[in-house]
PDB file of C-alpha atoms and ligand atoms in Angstrom:
ATOM      1  CA  MET L   1     140.696-162.424 118.465  1.00  0.00           C
ATOM      2  CA  LYS L   2     143.216-158.752 118.310  1.00  0.00           C
ATOM      3  CA  ILE L   3     145.895-158.682 116.081  1.00  0.00           C
ATOM      4  CA  TRP L   4     149.159-157.264 116.587  1.00  0.00           C
ATOM      5  CA  ALA L   5     151.881-157.038 114.152  1.00  0.00           C
ATOM      6  CA  HIS L   6     154.874-158.602 115.225  1.00  0.00           C
ATOM      7  CA  ARG L   7     158.796-156.897 114.930  1.00  0.00           C
ATOM      8  CA  GLY L   8     155.966-154.860 112.658  1.00  0.00           C
ATOM      9  CA  CYS L   9     155.343-157.276 109.240  1.00  0.00           C
ATOM     10  CA  SER L  10     158.050-159.367 109.499  1.00  0.00           C
ATOM     11  CA  GLN L  11     157.058-161.862 107.411  1.00  0.00           C
ATOM     12  CA  ILE L  12     157.550-160.251 104.393  1.00  0.00           C
ATOM     13  CA  TYR L  13     159.864-157.134 105.342  1.00  0.00           C
ATOM     14  CA  PRO L  14     162.652-157.599 107.627  1.00  0.00           C
ATOM     15  CA  GLU L  15     161.753-157.657 111.223  1.00  0.00           C
ATOM     16  CA  ASN L  16     162.441-154.435 113.736  1.00  0.00           C
ATOM     17  CA  THR L  17     162.893-151.584 110.993  1.00  0.00           C
ATOM     18  CA  MET L  18     160.972-148.674 109.483  1.00  0.00           C
ATOM     19  CA  LEU L  19     160.157-150.423 106.670  1.00  0.00           C
ATOM     20  CA  SER L  20     158.441-153.498 108.759  1.00  0.00           C
ATOM     21  CA  PHE L  21     156.691-150.850 110.991  1.00  0.00           C
ATOM     22  CA  SER L  22     155.301-148.391 108.352  1.00  0.00           C
ATOM     23  CA  LYS L  23     153.793-151.462 106.348  1.00  0.00           C
ATOM     24  CA  ALA L  24     152.108-152.704 109.931  1.00  0.00           C
ATOM     25  CA  ALA L  25     151.365-148.947 109.994  1.00  0.00           C
ATOM     26  CA  LYS L  26     148.923-149.189 107.106  1.00  0.00           C
ATOM     27  CA  ILE L  27     146.786-152.163 107.907  1.00  0.00           C
ATOM     28  CA  GLU L  28     143.208-151.298 109.326  1.00  0.00           C
ATOM     29  CA  GLY L  29     142.323-153.408 111.805  1.00  0.00           C
ATOM     30  CA  LEU L  30     145.449-153.815 113.531  1.00  0.00           C
ATOM     31  CA  THR L  31     145.051-153.325 117.186  1.00  0.00           C
ATOM     32  CA  GLY L  32     148.919-152.796 117.708  1.00  0.00           C
ATOM     33  CA  ILE L  33     152.784-153.677 116.876  1.00  0.00           C
ATOM     34  CA  GLU L  34     155.355-155.157 118.995  1.00  0.00           C
ATOM     35  CA  LEU L  35     159.194-154.394 118.986  1.00  0.00           C
ATOM     36  CA  ASP L  36     162.170-155.311 120.841  1.00  0.00           C
ATOM     37  CA  ILE L  37     164.815-152.516 122.919  1.00  0.00           C
ATOM     38  CA  GLN L  38     168.631-153.204 123.188  1.00  0.00           C
ATOM     39  CA  LEU L  39     170.865-150.251 124.641  1.00  0.00           C
ATOM     40  CA  THR L  40     174.031-149.092 122.372  1.00  0.00           C
ATOM     41  CA  LYS L  41     177.359-148.691 124.501  1.00  0.00           C
ATOM     42  CA  ASP L  42     176.267-145.163 124.578  1.00  0.00           C
ATOM     43  CA  ASN L  43     172.986-145.624 126.345  1.00  0.00           C
ATOM     44  CA  ARG L  44     170.545-145.601 123.321  1.00  0.00           C
ATOM     45  CA  ILE L  45     167.746-147.139 122.473  1.00  0.00           C
ATOM     46  CA  VAL L  46     167.321-148.877 119.838  1.00  0.00           C
ATOM     47  CA  VAL L  47     164.893-151.482 118.378  1.00  0.00           C
ATOM     48  CA  CYS L  48     166.695-154.773 117.672  1.00  0.00           C
ATOM     49  CA  HIS L  49     165.789-158.450 118.921  1.00  0.00           C
ATOM     50  CA  ASP L  50     169.364-160.304 119.311  1.00  0.00           C
ATOM     51  CA  GLU L  51     171.722-159.221 122.208  1.00  0.00           C
ATOM     52  CA  LYS L  52     174.004-159.280 118.613  1.00  0.00           C
ATOM     53  CA  VAL L  53     174.015-157.475 115.354  1.00  0.00           C
ATOM     54  CA  ASP L  54     175.211-160.862 113.484  1.00  0.00           C
ATOM     55  CA  ARG L  55     171.408-162.429 112.378  1.00  0.00           C
ATOM     56  CA  THR L  56     169.947-159.644 111.048  1.00  0.00           C
ATOM     57  CA  THR L  57     172.690-156.554 109.784  1.00  0.00           C
ATOM     58  CA  ASP L  58     176.363-157.286 108.019  1.00  0.00           C
ATOM     59  CA  GLY L  59     178.060-156.354 111.033  1.00  0.00           C
ATOM     60  CA  ILE L  60     179.215-159.451 113.900  1.00  0.00           C
ATOM     61  CA  GLY L  61     178.974-158.739 118.087  1.00  0.00           C
ATOM     62  CA  GLU L  62     177.194-157.581 120.737  1.00  0.00           C
ATOM     63  CA  VAL L  63     174.551-154.373 120.471  1.00  0.00           C
ATOM     64  CA  ARG L  64     175.900-153.178 123.672  1.00  0.00           C
ATOM     65  CA  ASN L  65     179.505-152.908 122.416  1.00  0.00           C
ATOM     66  CA  TYR L  66     178.841-150.463 119.221  1.00  0.00           C
ATOM     67  CA  THR L  67     177.889-146.516 119.699  1.00  0.00           C
ATOM     68  CA  LEU L  68     174.742-145.893 117.636  1.00  0.00           C
ATOM     69  CA  LYS L  69     176.812-143.803 115.130  1.00  0.00           C
ATOM     70  CA  GLU L  70     178.890-147.348 114.729  1.00  0.00           C
ATOM     71  CA  LEU L  71     175.319-149.293 114.608  1.00  0.00           C
ATOM     72  CA  LYS L  72     174.108-147.656 112.167  1.00  0.00           C
ATOM     73  CA  LYS L  73     176.888-147.746 109.443  1.00  0.00           C
ATOM     74  CA  LEU L  74     175.452-151.638 109.907  1.00  0.00           C
ATOM     75  CA  ARG L  75     173.031-152.991 106.609  1.00  0.00           C
ATOM     76  CA  ILE L  76     170.269-154.654 106.676  1.00  0.00           C
ATOM     77  CA  ASP L  77     169.268-156.311 103.783  1.00  0.00           C
ATOM     78  CA  ALA L  78     165.859-155.850 102.772  1.00  0.00           C
ATOM     79  CA  GLY L  79     165.774-157.262  98.919  1.00  0.00           C
ATOM     80  CA  ASN L  80     166.355-155.751  95.817  1.00  0.00           C
ATOM     81  CA  GLY L  81     169.767-153.893  96.178  1.00  0.00           C
ATOM     82  CA  THR L  82     168.198-151.825  99.781  1.00  0.00           C
ATOM     83  CA  TYR L  83     168.930-151.548 103.120  1.00  0.00           C
ATOM     84  CA  GLU L  84     167.860-150.572 105.799  1.00  0.00           C
ATOM     85  CA  LYS L  85     169.320-149.721 109.440  1.00  0.00           C
ATOM     86  CA  ILE L  86     168.891-150.556 112.947  1.00  0.00           C
ATOM     87  CA  PRO L  87     166.262-147.586 113.935  1.00  0.00           C
ATOM     88  CA  THR L  88     166.093-146.366 117.112  1.00  0.00           C
ATOM     89  CA  ILE L  89     163.256-145.445 119.425  1.00  0.00           C
ATOM     90  CA  GLU L  90     163.027-142.589 118.623  1.00  0.00           C
ATOM     91  CA  GLU L  91     162.695-142.892 115.229  1.00  0.00           C
ATOM     92  CA  VAL L  92     160.021-145.638 115.585  1.00  0.00           C
ATOM     93  CA  LEU L  93     158.271-143.443 117.970  1.00  0.00           C
ATOM     94  CA  ASP L  94     158.069-139.690 115.294  1.00  0.00           C
ATOM     95  CA  LEU L  95     156.688-142.664 112.479  1.00  0.00           C
ATOM     96  CA  LEU L  96     153.989-143.877 114.680  1.00  0.00           C
ATOM     97  CA  GLU L  97     152.984-141.186 117.133  1.00  0.00           C
ATOM     98  CA  ASN L  98     150.119-140.064 115.025  1.00  0.00           C
ATOM     99  CA  ARG L  99     148.922-143.574 114.678  1.00  0.00           C
ATOM    100  CA  MET L 100     149.630-144.041 117.956  1.00  0.00           C
ATOM    101  CA  MET L 101     147.412-140.860 119.107  1.00  0.00           C
ATOM    102  CA  ASN L 102     144.487-142.567 117.142  1.00  0.00           C
ATOM    103  CA  GLY L 103     144.006-145.704 118.824  1.00  0.00           C
ATOM    104  CA  LEU L 104     147.258-148.069 117.639  1.00  0.00           C
ATOM    105  CA  LYS L 105     149.482-149.853 120.466  1.00  0.00           C
ATOM    106  CA  LEU L 106     153.091-149.855 120.974  1.00  0.00           C
ATOM    107  CA  ASN L 107     154.092-152.965 122.578  1.00  0.00           C
ATOM    108  CA  ILE L 108     157.631-152.299 123.942  1.00  0.00           C
ATOM    109  CA  GLU L 109     159.382-155.629 124.948  1.00  0.00           C
ATOM    110  CA  LEU L 110     162.436-155.044 127.356  1.00  0.00           C
ATOM    111  CA  LYS L 111     165.451-157.775 125.794  1.00  0.00           C
ATOM    112  CA  ASN L 112     167.061-157.538 128.973  1.00  0.00           C
ATOM    113  CA  SER L 113     167.050-161.453 130.008  1.00  0.00           C
ATOM    114  CA  ARG L 114     170.634-162.122 129.335  1.00  0.00           C
ATOM    115  CA  ILE L 115     172.157-158.746 129.154  1.00  0.00           C
ATOM    116  CA  PRO L 116     170.705-156.740 131.996  1.00  0.00           C
ATOM    117  CA  TYR L 117     170.545-152.916 130.815  1.00  0.00           C
ATOM    118  CA  ASP L 118     171.393-150.880 133.503  1.00  0.00           C
ATOM    119  CA  GLY L 119     169.031-147.623 133.766  1.00  0.00           C
ATOM    120  CA  MET L 120     166.739-149.299 130.822  1.00  0.00           C
ATOM    121  CA  GLU L 121     163.770-148.940 132.059  1.00  0.00           C
ATOM    122  CA  GLU L 122     164.225-145.444 133.322  1.00  0.00           C
ATOM    123  CA  LYS L 123     165.581-144.558 129.753  1.00  0.00           C
ATOM    124  CA  ILE L 124     162.419-146.275 128.119  1.00  0.00           C
ATOM    125  CA  ILE L 125     159.503-144.644 130.664  1.00  0.00           C
ATOM    126  CA  GLU L 126     161.255-141.113 130.391  1.00  0.00           C
ATOM    127  CA  LEU L 127     161.394-141.009 126.749  1.00  0.00           C
ATOM    128  CA  ILE L 128     157.032-142.308 126.763  1.00  0.00           C
ATOM    129  CA  HIS L 129     155.953-139.974 128.824  1.00  0.00           C
ATOM    130  CA  GLY L 130     157.723-137.481 126.952  1.00  0.00           C
ATOM    131  CA  ARG L 131     155.487-137.465 124.268  1.00  0.00           C
ATOM    132  CA  ASN L 132     152.805-138.473 126.596  1.00  0.00           C
ATOM    133  CA  LEU L 133     152.488-142.119 125.328  1.00  0.00           C
ATOM    134  CA  GLN L 134     152.218-143.583 128.151  1.00  0.00           C
ATOM    135  CA  LYS L 135     148.482-144.576 127.170  1.00  0.00           C
ATOM    136  CA  ASN L 136     149.405-146.128 124.207  1.00  0.00           C
ATOM    137  CA  VAL L 137     152.233-148.253 125.300  1.00  0.00           C
ATOM    138  CA  VAL L 138     152.684-152.207 126.751  1.00  0.00           C
ATOM    139  CA  TYR L 139     155.497-153.064 128.140  1.00  0.00           C
ATOM    140  CA  SER L 140     156.753-156.539 128.185  1.00  0.00           C
ATOM    141  CA  SER L 141     159.474-158.891 129.935  1.00  0.00           C
ATOM    142  CA  PHE L 142     160.945-162.406 130.215  1.00  0.00           C
ATOM    143  CA  ASN L 143     162.068-160.513 133.091  1.00  0.00           C
ATOM    144  CA  ALA L 144     159.940-160.641 135.973  1.00  0.00           C
ATOM    145  CA  LEU L 145     162.324-158.062 137.623  1.00  0.00           C
ATOM    146  CA  SER L 146     162.982-155.528 135.013  1.00  0.00           C
ATOM    147  CA  LEU L 147     158.805-154.967 135.443  1.00  0.00           C
ATOM    148  CA  GLN L 148     158.789-154.836 138.986  1.00  0.00           C
ATOM    149  CA  LYS L 149     161.138-151.478 138.046  1.00  0.00           C
ATOM    150  CA  ILE L 150     158.244-150.398 135.579  1.00  0.00           C
ATOM    151  CA  ARG L 151     155.901-150.453 137.771  1.00  0.00           C
ATOM    152  CA  GLU L 152     157.332-148.448 140.235  1.00  0.00           C
ATOM    153  CA  LEU L 153     158.161-146.430 137.713  1.00  0.00           C
ATOM    154  CA  ASP L 154     154.620-146.140 136.335  1.00  0.00           C
ATOM    155  CA  VAL L 155     151.955-147.269 138.630  1.00  0.00           C
ATOM    156  CA  GLU L 156     149.352-146.828 135.832  1.00  0.00           C
ATOM    157  CA  THR L 157     150.773-148.097 132.547  1.00  0.00           C
ATOM    158  CA  GLU L 158     150.095-151.754 131.136  1.00  0.00           C
ATOM    159  CA  ILE L 159     152.319-154.749 131.580  1.00  0.00           C
ATOM    160  CA  GLY L 160     152.509-157.959 130.177  1.00  0.00           C
ATOM    161  CA  ILE L 161     154.471-160.690 131.790  1.00  0.00           C
ATOM    162  CA  LEU L 162     156.440-163.467 128.842  1.00  0.00           C
ATOM    163  CA  ASP L 163     156.852-166.713 129.574  1.00  0.00           C
ATOM    164  CA  SER L 164     156.530-170.142 127.581  1.00  0.00           C
ATOM    165  CA  LYS L 165     153.866-171.530 129.660  1.00  0.00           C
ATOM    166  CA  VAL L 166     150.490-169.482 130.758  1.00  0.00           C
ATOM    167  CA  SER L 167     150.358-170.588 133.811  1.00  0.00           C
ATOM    168  CA  ASP L 168     154.506-169.622 134.451  1.00  0.00           C
ATOM    169  CA  CYS L 169     153.306-166.324 133.290  1.00  0.00           C
ATOM    170  CA  LEU L 170     150.636-166.576 135.746  1.00  0.00           C
ATOM    171  CA  PHE L 171     153.217-167.497 138.824  1.00  0.00           C
ATOM    172  CA  LYS L 172     155.686-164.615 138.033  1.00  0.00           C
ATOM    173  CA  LEU L 173     152.623-162.245 137.737  1.00  0.00           C
ATOM    174  CA  ARG L 174     150.964-163.469 140.996  1.00  0.00           C
ATOM    175  CA  GLY L 175     154.670-163.251 142.367  1.00  0.00           C
ATOM    176  CA  GLY L 176     154.532-159.603 142.683  1.00  0.00           C
ATOM    177  CA  CYS L 177     156.409-158.320 139.030  1.00  0.00           C
ATOM    178  CA  GLY L 178     153.571-155.382 138.866  1.00  0.00           C
ATOM    179  CA  ALA L 179     152.063-157.079 135.341  1.00  0.00           C
ATOM    180  CA  ASN L 180     148.306-157.428 134.118  1.00  0.00           C
ATOM    181  CA  ALA L 181     148.295-159.285 131.289  1.00  0.00           C
ATOM    182  CA  LEU L 182     150.280-162.334 129.818  1.00  0.00           C
ATOM    183  CA  HIS L 183     152.065-163.122 127.260  1.00  0.00           C
ATOM    184  CA  PRO L 184     152.674-166.842 126.386  1.00  0.00           C
ATOM    185  CA  TYR L 185     154.052-168.710 123.189  1.00  0.00           C
ATOM    186  CA  TRP L 186     150.554-169.807 121.910  1.00  0.00           C
ATOM    187  CA  LYS L 187     151.718-173.583 122.445  1.00  0.00           C
ATOM    188  CA  GLY L 188     151.999-172.712 126.157  1.00  0.00           C
ATOM    189  CA  ILE L 189     148.305-172.313 126.945  1.00  0.00           C
ATOM    190  CA  ASP L 190     149.001-175.234 130.141  1.00  0.00           C
ATOM    191  CA  LEU L 191     145.622-173.947 132.072  1.00  0.00           C
ATOM    192  CA  PRO L 192     141.777-173.785 131.595  1.00  0.00           C
ATOM    193  CA  ALA L 193     140.706-171.005 129.728  1.00  0.00           C
ATOM    194  CA  ASP L 194     138.572-170.053 132.933  1.00  0.00           C
ATOM    195  CA  GLN L 195     141.445-169.748 134.947  1.00  0.00           C
ATOM    196  CA  ILE L 196     142.750-167.203 132.530  1.00  0.00           C
ATOM    197  CA  LYS L 197     139.879-165.268 131.595  1.00  0.00           C
ATOM    198  CA  ASP L 198     140.363-162.268 133.710  1.00  0.00           C
ATOM    199  CA  TYR L 199     143.437-161.396 131.683  1.00  0.00           C
ATOM    200  CA  SER L 200     144.342-160.705 128.377  1.00  0.00           C
ATOM    201  CA  VAL L 201     146.230-162.799 127.002  1.00  0.00           C
ATOM    202  CA  ARG L 202     148.201-162.540 124.606  1.00  0.00           C
ATOM    203  CA  ALA L 203     150.264-164.869 122.487  1.00  0.00           C
ATOM    204  CA  TYR L 204     153.226-164.701 120.436  1.00  0.00           C
ATOM    205  CA  LEU L 205     153.665-167.556 117.186  1.00  0.00           C
ATOM    206  CA  GLY L 206     156.852-169.029 115.719  1.00  0.00           C
ATOM    207  CA  GLY L 207     156.291-168.646 112.340  1.00  0.00           C
ATOM    208  CA  HIS L 208     158.759-167.466 109.153  1.00  0.00           C
ATOM    209  CA  LEU L 209     160.789-164.412 109.378  1.00  0.00           C
ATOM    210  CA  TYR L 210     161.706-162.474 106.488  1.00  0.00           C
ATOM    211  CA  PRO L 211     163.634-163.701 104.123  1.00  0.00           C
ATOM    212  CA  GLU L 212     162.699-166.831 104.966  1.00  0.00           C
ATOM    213  CA  LYS L 213     159.601-168.313 102.746  1.00  0.00           C
ATOM    214  CA  PRO L 214     156.277-168.454 104.306  1.00  0.00           C
ATOM    215  CA  THR L 215     154.805-171.509 104.037  1.00  0.00           C
ATOM    216  CA  GLY L 216     150.833-169.626 104.075  1.00  0.00           C
ATOM    217  CA  THR L 217     149.615-171.929 106.212  1.00  0.00           C
ATOM    218  CA  LYS L 218     146.711-169.941 108.590  1.00  0.00           C
ATOM    219  CA  LEU L 219     145.905-170.354 111.863  1.00  0.00           C
ATOM    220  CA  ASP L 220     142.338-171.262 113.432  1.00  0.00           C
ATOM    221  CA  LEU L 221     141.747-167.403 115.777  1.00  0.00           C
ATOM    222  CA  ALA L 222     138.698-169.572 116.522  1.00  0.00           C
ATOM    223  CA  ALA L 223     140.220-172.304 118.173  1.00  0.00           C
ATOM    224  CA  LEU L 224     143.053-170.022 119.891  1.00  0.00           C
ATOM    225  CA  THR L 225     140.044-168.049 121.163  1.00  0.00           C
ATOM    226  CA  GLN L 226     138.636-170.760 122.799  1.00  0.00           C
ATOM    227  CA  LYS L 227     141.451-170.829 124.848  1.00  0.00           C
ATOM    228  CA  GLY L 228     141.582-168.137 126.292  1.00  0.00           C
ATOM    229  CA  ILE L 229     144.288-165.997 124.187  1.00  0.00           C
ATOM    230  CA  THR L 230     142.521-162.666 123.002  1.00  0.00           C
ATOM    231  CA  ASP L 231     145.438-161.473 121.320  1.00  0.00           C
ATOM    232  CA  VAL L 232     148.435-162.786 118.783  1.00  0.00           C
ATOM    233  CA  PHE L 233     151.397-161.286 117.837  1.00  0.00           C
ATOM    234  CA  LEU L 234     151.431-162.827 113.865  1.00  0.00           C
ATOM    235  CA  ASN L 235     154.448-161.653 111.525  1.00  0.00           C
ATOM    236  CA  GLU L 236     152.108-161.590 109.036  1.00  0.00           C
ATOM    237  CA  PRO L 237     149.254-159.297 110.136  1.00  0.00           C
ATOM    238  CA  GLU L 238     148.399-158.600 106.308  1.00  0.00           C
ATOM    239  CA  GLN L 239     147.155-162.099 105.623  1.00  0.00           C
ATOM    240  CA  TYR L 240     144.942-161.986 108.751  1.00  0.00           C
ATOM    241  CA  LEU L 241     142.970-158.452 108.161  1.00  0.00           C
ATOM    242  CA  ASN L 242     143.701-157.335 104.388  1.00  0.00           C
TER     243      ASN L 242
HETATM  244  O1  G3P Y   1     156.610-160.529 123.197  1.00  0.00           O
HETATM  245  C1  G3P Y   1     156.134-161.690 121.990  1.00  0.00           C
HETATM  246  C2  G3P Y   1     157.816-162.356 121.715  1.00  0.00           C
HETATM  247  O2  G3P Y   1     157.994-161.071 120.846  1.00  0.00           O
HETATM  248  C3  G3P Y   1     158.745-162.694 122.375  1.00  0.00           C
HETATM  249  O3  G3P Y   1     159.149-163.099 122.056  1.00  0.00           O
HETATM  250  O4  G3P Y   1     161.405-163.622 120.918  1.00  0.00           O
HETATM  251  O5  G3P Y   1     159.938-162.748 119.595  1.00  0.00           O
HETATM  252  O6  G3P Y   1     161.017-161.573 120.995  1.00  0.00           O
HETATM  253  P1  G3P Y   1     160.716-163.366 120.476  1.00  0.00           P
HETATM  254 CA1   CA Y   2     159.623-160.147 120.608  1.00  0.00          CA
END
């Protein structure tokens, strides 16, 4: 089973921050790191899960209504009187580039199902190609049309289609979104393993996020492998790899 850090090490550090990514980058045996991107008012790509800043920062409102400069004033509470900021994708790439050159993968999820950010696909492809990191990236989205655009812009890149059920991932994939991997919810494996055996099946989980208290429950990864899952996105990768 391949293990990815979901939004970085997001169970013990605030999700999608330089802190959560830097901790993940130190984990030996980690396959990759997953993160989410949004676009600011001034068209900068930032790493943030929600369309709004309310849940993770001390601000309110939608990311798209903030300029990068305004967004950078918001604080993400990291405990013990310390704070993080919403990172730009460039800052995260600066941090991870060397590790990526040495095999660490980066799954960039385009968060464009609710807000169809105009030009996001072109922007992220240009940035990744500009750094020659295209072989180290997997793009994903719930939005099949967006993935189709990614495929048109980069015929070789790896693309994962997100949905709750693996059957819906497969349906979208066969509909021509250009994906070559399935990214279902881990409880949505509704097809026999035999029918998905030709794909990377990277499952996302719920689980606790900082600052919720973790339960310490461990997954039976062997049982998930039996179901045809090849990779898991975990909030607590350090518990499985260290
Ligand atoms: O990419 C897998 C997973 O991150 C999708 O769900 O809501 O955590 O972005 P979410
Ligand atoms: Ca995500």
